[in-house]
PDB file of C-alpha atoms in Angstrom:
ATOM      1  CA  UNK A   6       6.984 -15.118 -34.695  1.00  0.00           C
ATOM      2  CA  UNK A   7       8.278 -11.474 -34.419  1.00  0.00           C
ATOM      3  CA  UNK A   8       5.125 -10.585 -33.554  1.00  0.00           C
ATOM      4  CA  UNK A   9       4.376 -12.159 -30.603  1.00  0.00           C
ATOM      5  CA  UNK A  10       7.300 -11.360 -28.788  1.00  0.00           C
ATOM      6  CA  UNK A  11       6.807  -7.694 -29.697  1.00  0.00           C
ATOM      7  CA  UNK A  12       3.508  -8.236 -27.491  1.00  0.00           C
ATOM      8  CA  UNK A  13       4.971 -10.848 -25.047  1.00  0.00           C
ATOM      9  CA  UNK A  14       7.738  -7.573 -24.110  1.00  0.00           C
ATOM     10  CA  UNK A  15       4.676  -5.131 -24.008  1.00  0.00           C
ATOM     11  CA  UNK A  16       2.907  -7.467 -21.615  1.00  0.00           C
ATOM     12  CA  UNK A  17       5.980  -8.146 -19.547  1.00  0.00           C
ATOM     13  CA  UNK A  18       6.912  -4.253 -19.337  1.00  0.00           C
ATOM     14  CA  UNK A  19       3.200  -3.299 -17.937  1.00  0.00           C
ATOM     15  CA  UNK A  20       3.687  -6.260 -15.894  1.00  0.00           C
ATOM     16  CA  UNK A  21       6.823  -5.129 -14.562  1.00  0.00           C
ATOM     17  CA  UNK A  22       5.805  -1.268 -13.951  1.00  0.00           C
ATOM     18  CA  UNK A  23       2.689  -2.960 -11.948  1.00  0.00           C
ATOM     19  CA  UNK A  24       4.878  -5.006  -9.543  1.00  0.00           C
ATOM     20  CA  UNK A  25       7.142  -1.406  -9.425  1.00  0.00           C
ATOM     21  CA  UNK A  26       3.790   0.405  -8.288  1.00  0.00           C
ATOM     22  CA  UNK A  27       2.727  -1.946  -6.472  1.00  0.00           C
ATOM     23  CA  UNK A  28       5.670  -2.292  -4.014  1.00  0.00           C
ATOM     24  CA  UNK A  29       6.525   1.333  -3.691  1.00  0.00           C
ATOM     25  CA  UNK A  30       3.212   1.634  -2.108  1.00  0.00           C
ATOM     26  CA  UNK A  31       3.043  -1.236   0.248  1.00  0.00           C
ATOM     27  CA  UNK A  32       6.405  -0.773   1.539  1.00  0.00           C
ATOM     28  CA  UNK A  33       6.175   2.819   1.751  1.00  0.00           C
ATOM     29  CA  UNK A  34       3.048   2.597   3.422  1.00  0.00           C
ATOM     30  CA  UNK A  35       4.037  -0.503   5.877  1.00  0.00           C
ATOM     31  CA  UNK A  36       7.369   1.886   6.917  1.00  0.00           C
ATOM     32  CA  UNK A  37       4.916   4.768   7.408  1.00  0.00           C
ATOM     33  CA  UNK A  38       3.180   2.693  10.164  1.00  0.00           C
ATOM     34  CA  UNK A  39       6.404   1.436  11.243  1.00  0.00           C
ATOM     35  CA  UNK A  40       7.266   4.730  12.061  1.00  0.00           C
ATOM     36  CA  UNK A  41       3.691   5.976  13.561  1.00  0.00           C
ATOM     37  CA  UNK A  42       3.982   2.865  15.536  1.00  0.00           C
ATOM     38  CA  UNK A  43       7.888   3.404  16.957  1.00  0.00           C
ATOM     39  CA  UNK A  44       6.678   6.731  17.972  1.00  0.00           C
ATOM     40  CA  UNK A  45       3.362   5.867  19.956  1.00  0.00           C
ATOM     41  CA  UNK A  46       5.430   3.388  21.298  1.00  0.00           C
ATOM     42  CA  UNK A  47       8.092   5.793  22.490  1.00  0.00           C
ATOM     43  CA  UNK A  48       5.407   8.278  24.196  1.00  0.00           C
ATOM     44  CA  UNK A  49       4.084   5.303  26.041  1.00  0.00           C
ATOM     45  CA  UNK A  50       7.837   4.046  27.140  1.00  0.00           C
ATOM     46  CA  UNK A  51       9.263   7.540  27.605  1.00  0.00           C
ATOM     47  CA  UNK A  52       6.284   9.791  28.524  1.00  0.00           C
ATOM     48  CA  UNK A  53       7.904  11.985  26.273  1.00  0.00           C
ATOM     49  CA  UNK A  54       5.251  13.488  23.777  1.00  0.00           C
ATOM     50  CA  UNK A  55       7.445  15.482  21.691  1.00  0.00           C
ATOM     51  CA  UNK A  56       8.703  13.341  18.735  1.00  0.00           C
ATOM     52  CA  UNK A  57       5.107  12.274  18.305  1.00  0.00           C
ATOM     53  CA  UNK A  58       3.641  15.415  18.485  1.00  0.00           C
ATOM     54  CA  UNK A  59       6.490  17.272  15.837  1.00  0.00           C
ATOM     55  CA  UNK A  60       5.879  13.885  13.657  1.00  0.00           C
ATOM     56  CA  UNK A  61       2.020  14.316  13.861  1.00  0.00           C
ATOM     57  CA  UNK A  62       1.721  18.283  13.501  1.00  0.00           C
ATOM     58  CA  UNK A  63       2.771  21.842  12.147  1.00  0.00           C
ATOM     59  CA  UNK A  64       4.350  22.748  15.605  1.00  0.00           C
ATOM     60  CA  UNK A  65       2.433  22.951  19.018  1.00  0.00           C
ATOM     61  CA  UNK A  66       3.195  24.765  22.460  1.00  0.00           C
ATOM     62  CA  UNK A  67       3.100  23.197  25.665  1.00  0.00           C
ATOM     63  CA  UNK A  68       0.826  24.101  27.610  1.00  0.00           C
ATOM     64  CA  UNK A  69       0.523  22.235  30.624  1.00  0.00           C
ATOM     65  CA  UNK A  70       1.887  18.957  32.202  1.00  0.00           C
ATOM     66  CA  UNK A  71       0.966  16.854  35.729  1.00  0.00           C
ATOM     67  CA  UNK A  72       1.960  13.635  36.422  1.00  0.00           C
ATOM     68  CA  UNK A  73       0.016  11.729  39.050  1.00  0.00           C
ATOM     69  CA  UNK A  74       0.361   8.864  40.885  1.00  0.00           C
ATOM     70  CA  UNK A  75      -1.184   6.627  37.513  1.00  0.00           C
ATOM     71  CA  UNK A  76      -0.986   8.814  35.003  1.00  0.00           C
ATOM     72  CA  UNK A  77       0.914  11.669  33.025  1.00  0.00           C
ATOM     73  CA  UNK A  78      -1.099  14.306  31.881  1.00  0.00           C
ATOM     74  CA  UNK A  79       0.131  16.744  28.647  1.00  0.00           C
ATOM     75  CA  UNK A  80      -1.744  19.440  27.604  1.00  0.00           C
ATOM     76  CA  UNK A  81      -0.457  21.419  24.371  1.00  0.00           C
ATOM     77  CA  UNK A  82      -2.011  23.967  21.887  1.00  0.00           C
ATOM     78  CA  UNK A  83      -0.952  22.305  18.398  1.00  0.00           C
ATOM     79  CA  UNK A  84      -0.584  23.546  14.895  1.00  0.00           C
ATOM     80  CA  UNK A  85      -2.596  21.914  11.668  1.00  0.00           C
ATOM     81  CA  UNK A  86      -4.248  22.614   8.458  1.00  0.00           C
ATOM     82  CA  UNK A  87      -7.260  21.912   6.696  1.00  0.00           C
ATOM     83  CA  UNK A  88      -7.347  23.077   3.244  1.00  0.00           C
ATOM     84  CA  UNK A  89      -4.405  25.540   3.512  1.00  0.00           C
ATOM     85  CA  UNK A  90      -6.021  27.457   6.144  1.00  0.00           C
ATOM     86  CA  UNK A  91      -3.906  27.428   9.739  1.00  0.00           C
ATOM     87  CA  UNK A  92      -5.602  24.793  12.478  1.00  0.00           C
ATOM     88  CA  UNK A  93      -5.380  25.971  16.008  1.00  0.00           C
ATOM     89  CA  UNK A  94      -5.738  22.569  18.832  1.00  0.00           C
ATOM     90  CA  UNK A  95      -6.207  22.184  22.159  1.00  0.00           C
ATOM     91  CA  UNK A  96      -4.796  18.689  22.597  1.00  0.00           C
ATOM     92  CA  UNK A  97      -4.802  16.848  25.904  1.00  0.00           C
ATOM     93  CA  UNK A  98      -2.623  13.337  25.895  1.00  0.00           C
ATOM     94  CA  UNK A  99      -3.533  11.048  28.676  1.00  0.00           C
ATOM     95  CA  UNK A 100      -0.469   8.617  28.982  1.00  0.00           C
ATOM     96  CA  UNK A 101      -0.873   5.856  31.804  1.00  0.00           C
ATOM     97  CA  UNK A 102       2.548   5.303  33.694  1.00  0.00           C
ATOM     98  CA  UNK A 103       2.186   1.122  33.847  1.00  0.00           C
ATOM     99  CA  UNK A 104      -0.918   0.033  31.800  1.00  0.00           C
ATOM    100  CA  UNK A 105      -1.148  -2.700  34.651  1.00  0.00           C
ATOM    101  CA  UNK A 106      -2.070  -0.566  36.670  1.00  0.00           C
ATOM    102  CA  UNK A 107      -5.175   0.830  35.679  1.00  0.00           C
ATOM    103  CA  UNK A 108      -8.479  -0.309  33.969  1.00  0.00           C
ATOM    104  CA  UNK A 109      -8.614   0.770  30.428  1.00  0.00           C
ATOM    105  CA  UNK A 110     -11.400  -0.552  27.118  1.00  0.00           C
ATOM    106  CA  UNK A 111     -10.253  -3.342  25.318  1.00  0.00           C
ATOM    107  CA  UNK A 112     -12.649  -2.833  22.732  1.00  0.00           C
ATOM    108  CA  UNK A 113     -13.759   0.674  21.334  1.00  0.00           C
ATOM    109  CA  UNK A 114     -17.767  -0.556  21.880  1.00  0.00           C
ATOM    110  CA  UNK A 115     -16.765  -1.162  25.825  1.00  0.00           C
ATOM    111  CA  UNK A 116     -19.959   0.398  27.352  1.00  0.00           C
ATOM    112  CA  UNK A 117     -18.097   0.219  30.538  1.00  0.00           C
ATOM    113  CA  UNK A 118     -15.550   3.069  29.794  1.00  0.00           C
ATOM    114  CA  UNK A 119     -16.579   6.402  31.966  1.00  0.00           C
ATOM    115  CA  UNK A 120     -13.078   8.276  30.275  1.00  0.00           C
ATOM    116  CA  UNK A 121     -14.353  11.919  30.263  1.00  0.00           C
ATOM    117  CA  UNK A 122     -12.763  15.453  29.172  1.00  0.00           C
ATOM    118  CA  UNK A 123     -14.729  18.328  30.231  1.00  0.00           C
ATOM    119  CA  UNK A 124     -13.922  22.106  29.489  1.00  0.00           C
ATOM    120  CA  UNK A 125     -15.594  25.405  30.731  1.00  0.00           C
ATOM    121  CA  UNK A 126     -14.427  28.680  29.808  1.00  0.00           C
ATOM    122  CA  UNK A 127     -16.317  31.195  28.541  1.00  0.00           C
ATOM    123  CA  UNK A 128     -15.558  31.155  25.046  1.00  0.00           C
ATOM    124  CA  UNK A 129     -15.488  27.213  24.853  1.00  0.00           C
ATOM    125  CA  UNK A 130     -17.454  24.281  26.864  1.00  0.00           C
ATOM    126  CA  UNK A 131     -16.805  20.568  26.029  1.00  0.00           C
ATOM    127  CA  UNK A 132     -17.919  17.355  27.358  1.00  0.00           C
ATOM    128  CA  UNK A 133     -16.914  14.103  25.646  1.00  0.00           C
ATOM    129  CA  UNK A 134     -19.897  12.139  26.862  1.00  0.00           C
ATOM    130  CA  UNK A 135     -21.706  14.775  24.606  1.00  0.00           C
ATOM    131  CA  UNK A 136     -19.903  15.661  21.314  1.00  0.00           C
ATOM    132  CA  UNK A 137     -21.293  13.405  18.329  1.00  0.00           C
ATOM    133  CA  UNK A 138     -18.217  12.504  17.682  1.00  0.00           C
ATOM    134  CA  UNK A 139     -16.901  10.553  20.756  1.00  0.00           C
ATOM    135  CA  UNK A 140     -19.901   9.886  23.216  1.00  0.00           C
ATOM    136  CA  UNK A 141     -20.176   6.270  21.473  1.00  0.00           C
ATOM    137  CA  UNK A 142     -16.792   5.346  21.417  1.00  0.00           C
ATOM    138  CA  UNK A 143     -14.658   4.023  24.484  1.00  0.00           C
ATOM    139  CA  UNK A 144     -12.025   6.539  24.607  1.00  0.00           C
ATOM    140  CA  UNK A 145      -9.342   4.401  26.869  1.00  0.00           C
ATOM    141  CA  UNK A 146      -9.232   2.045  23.926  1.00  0.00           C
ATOM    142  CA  UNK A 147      -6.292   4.346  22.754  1.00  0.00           C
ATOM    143  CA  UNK A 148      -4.354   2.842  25.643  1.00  0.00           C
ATOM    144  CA  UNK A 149      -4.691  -0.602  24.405  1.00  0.00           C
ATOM    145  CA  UNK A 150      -3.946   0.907  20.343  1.00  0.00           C
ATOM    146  CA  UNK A 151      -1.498   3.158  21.423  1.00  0.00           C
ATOM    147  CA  UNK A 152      -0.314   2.956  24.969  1.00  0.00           C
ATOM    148  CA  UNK A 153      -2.134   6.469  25.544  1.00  0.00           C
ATOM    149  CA  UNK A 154      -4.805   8.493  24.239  1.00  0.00           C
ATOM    150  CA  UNK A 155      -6.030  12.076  23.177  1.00  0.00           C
ATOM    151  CA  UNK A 156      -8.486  14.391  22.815  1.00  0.00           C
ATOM    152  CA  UNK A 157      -8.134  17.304  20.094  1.00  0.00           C
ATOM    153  CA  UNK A 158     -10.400  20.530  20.127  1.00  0.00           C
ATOM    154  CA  UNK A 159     -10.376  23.129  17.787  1.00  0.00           C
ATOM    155  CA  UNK A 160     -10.123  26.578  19.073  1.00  0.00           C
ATOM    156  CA  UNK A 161     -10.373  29.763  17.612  1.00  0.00           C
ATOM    157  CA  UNK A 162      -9.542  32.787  20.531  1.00  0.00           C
ATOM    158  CA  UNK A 163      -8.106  33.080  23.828  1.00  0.00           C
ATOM    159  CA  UNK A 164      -9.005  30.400  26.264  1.00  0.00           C
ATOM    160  CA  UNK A 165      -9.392  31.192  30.272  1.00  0.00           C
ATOM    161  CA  UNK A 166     -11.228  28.189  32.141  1.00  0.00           C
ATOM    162  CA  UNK A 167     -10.763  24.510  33.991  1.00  0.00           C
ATOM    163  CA  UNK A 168     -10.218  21.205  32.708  1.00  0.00           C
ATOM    164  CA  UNK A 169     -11.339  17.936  33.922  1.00  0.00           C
ATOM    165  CA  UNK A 170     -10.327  14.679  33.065  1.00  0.00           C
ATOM    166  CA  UNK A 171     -12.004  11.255  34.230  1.00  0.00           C
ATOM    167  CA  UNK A 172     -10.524   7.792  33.690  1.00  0.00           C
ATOM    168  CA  UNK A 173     -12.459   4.153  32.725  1.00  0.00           C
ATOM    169  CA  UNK A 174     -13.565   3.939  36.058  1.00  0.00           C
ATOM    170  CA  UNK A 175     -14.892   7.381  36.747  1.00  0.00           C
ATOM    171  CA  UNK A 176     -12.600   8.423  38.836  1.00  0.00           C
ATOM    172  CA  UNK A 177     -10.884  11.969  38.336  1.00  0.00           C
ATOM    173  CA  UNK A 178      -7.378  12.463  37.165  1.00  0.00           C
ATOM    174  CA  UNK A 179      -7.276  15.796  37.420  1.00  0.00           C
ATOM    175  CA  UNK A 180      -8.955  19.196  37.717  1.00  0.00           C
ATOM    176  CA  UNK A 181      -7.361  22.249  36.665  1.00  0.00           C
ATOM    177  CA  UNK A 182      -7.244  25.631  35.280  1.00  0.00           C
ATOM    178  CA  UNK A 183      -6.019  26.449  31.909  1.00  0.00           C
ATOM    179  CA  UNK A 184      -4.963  29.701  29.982  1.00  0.00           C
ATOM    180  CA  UNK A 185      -4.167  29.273  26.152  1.00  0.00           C
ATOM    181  CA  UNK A 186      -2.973  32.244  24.072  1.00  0.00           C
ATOM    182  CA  UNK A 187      -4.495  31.722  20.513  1.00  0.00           C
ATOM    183  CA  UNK A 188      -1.629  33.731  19.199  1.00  0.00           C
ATOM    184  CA  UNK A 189       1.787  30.838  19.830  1.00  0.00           C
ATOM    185  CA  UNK A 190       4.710  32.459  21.764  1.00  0.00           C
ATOM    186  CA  UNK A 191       7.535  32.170  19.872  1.00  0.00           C
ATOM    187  CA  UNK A 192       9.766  31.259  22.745  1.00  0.00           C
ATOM    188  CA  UNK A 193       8.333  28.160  23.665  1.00  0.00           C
ATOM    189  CA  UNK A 194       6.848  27.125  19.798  1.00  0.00           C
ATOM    190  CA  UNK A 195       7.875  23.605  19.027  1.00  0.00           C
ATOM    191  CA  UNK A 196       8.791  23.529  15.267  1.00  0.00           C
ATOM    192  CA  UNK A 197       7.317  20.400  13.606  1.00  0.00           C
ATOM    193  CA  UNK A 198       9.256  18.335  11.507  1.00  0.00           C
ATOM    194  CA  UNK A 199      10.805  19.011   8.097  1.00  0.00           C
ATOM    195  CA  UNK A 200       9.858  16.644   4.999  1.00  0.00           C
ATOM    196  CA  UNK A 201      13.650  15.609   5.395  1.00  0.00           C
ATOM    197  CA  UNK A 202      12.958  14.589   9.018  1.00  0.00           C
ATOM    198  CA  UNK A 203      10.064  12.479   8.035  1.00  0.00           C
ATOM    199  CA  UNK A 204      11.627  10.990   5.508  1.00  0.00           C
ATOM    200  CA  UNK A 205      15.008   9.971   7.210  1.00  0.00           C
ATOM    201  CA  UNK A 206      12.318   8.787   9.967  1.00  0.00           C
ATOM    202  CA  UNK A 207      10.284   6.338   7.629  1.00  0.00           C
ATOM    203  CA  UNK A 208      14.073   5.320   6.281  1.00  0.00           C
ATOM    204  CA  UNK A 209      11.807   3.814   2.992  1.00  0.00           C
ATOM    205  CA  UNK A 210      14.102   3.959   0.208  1.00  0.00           C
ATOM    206  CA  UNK A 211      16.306   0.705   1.430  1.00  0.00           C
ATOM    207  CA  UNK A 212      13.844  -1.309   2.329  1.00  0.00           C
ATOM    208  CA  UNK A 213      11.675  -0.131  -1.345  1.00  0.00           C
ATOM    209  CA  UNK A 214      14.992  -0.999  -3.420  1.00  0.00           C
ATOM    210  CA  UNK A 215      15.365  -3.966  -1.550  1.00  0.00           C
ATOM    211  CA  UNK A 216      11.983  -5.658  -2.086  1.00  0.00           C
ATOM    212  CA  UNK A 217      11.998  -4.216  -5.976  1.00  0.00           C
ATOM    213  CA  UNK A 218      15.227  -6.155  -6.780  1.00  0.00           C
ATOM    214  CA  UNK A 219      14.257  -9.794  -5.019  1.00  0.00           C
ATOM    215  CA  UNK A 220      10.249  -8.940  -6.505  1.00  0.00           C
ATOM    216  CA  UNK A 221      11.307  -8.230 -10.335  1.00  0.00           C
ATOM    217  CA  UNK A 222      14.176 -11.057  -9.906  1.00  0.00           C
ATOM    218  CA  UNK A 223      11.773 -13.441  -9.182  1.00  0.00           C
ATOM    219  CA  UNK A 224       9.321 -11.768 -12.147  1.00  0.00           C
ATOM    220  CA  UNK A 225      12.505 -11.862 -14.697  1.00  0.00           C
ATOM    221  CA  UNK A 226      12.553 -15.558 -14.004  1.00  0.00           C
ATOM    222  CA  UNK A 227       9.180 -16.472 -14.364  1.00  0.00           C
ATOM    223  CA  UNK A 228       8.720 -14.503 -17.279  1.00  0.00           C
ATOM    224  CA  UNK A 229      12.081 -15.534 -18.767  1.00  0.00           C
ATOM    225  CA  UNK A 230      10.458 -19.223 -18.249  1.00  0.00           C
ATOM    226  CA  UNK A 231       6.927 -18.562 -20.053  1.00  0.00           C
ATOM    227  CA  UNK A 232       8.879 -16.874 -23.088  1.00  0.00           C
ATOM    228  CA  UNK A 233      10.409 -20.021 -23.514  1.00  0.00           C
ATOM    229  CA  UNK A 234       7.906 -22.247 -22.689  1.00  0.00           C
ATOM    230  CA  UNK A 235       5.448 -20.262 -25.707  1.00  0.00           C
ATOM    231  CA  UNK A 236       8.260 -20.469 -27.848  1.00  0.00           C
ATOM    232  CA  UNK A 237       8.836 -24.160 -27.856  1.00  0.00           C
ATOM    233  CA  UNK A 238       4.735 -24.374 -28.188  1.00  0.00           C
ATOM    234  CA  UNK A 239       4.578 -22.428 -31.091  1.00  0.00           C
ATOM    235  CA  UNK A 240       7.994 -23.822 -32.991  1.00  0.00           C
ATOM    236  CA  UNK A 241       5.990 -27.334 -32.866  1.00  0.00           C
ATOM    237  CA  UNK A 242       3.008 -25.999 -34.111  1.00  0.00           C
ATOM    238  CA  UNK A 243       5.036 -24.475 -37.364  1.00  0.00           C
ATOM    239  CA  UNK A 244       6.865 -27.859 -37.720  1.00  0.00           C
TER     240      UNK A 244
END
């Protein structure tokens, strides 16, 4: 008789530290998204990229900004990593000022979407209908994801040349000349956010606790009820 409990409470325990895993992933990954989402959101509503960019990266500088009569246009040179070694982007946010007022994909096979960067300089050329990476994909569909999209190349010097930027229909946003300094300036570096920041962003550990107590409540119960239940089975069968 002993011995079956023994088992029944080593059952229950890896039961228990299951549902504990379990939920501290889904709920931290569900307020992650939250968050991503809140902030997307905010760049479309605000035309503000900042909080998404210090959320997203190291730390960029601004580089450029032009607002049209559809659009706002940011251009930045942002901080990453890859593998501990320092990641230097040229970013370029395209952020429509009422998405009911322009044409954008729907769907990111949308054969119909002309969205186009292109980039000459002499130390870096880019076309988006070319690079492997993109040419398939309907770029715009970031508007309908989003609210706004990107493009992100990696540079590695000094950058002296024009940028071009086409929309779904073809039609040119803008045209201009850009200088990026591979080295930041301190002056105007945007710092990006601390772990604390993050955190206190995500807000995760209510809403973890939360779900943990009602989860292994209703587990406690349950299990409670089976003990019981195997108990009354198996007194019968001794009787």
């Amino acid at each position: 008789m002993k011995r079956w409990v023994m088992y029944y409470v080593i059952i229950s325990l890896l039961f228990g530290a299951i549902i504990y895993l379990i939920t501290l992933f889904q709920i931290s990954q569900e307020k992650t998204n939250e968050a991503f989402l809140s902030l997307t959101n905010d760049v479309y509503e605000t035309k503000d990229i900042e909080a998404f960019t210090r959320y997203s990266t190291r730390g960029y500088e601004p580089i450029y900004r032009e607002e049209t009569s559809l659009y706002v246009i940011e251009i930045i040179q942002a901080l990453g990593s890859n593998e501990g070694v320092d990641l230097h982007q040229l970013v370029v946010f395209v952020i429509p000022k009422d998405k009911e007022n322009i044409n954008y994909a729907s769907d990111v096979s949308d054969r119909n979407d002309e969205s186009q960067l292109l980039l000459n300089a002499p130390t870096l050329t880019f076309d988006s209908k070319e690079d492997p990476s993109l040419k398939d994909y309907a770029l715009s569909v970031g508007i309908e994801t989003l609210g706004f999209y990107y493009y992100a190349l990696t540079i590695e010097e000094d950058l002296n040349g024009s940028i071009s930027l086409y929309d779904y229909n073809g039609s040119l946003i803008i045209d201009t000349e850009v200088i990026v300094t591979h080295q930041f300036e301190l002056e105007t570096f945007v710092e990006g956010m601390s772990e604390e920041e993050i955190e206190s962003r995500i807000n995760a550990d209510e809403a973890i606790t939360s779900a943990l107590i009602n989860r292994l409540f209703i587990f406690a119960g349950i299990d409670l009820l089976i003990a019981i239940i195997i108990s009354i089975i198996l007194r019968r069968r001794t009787q």
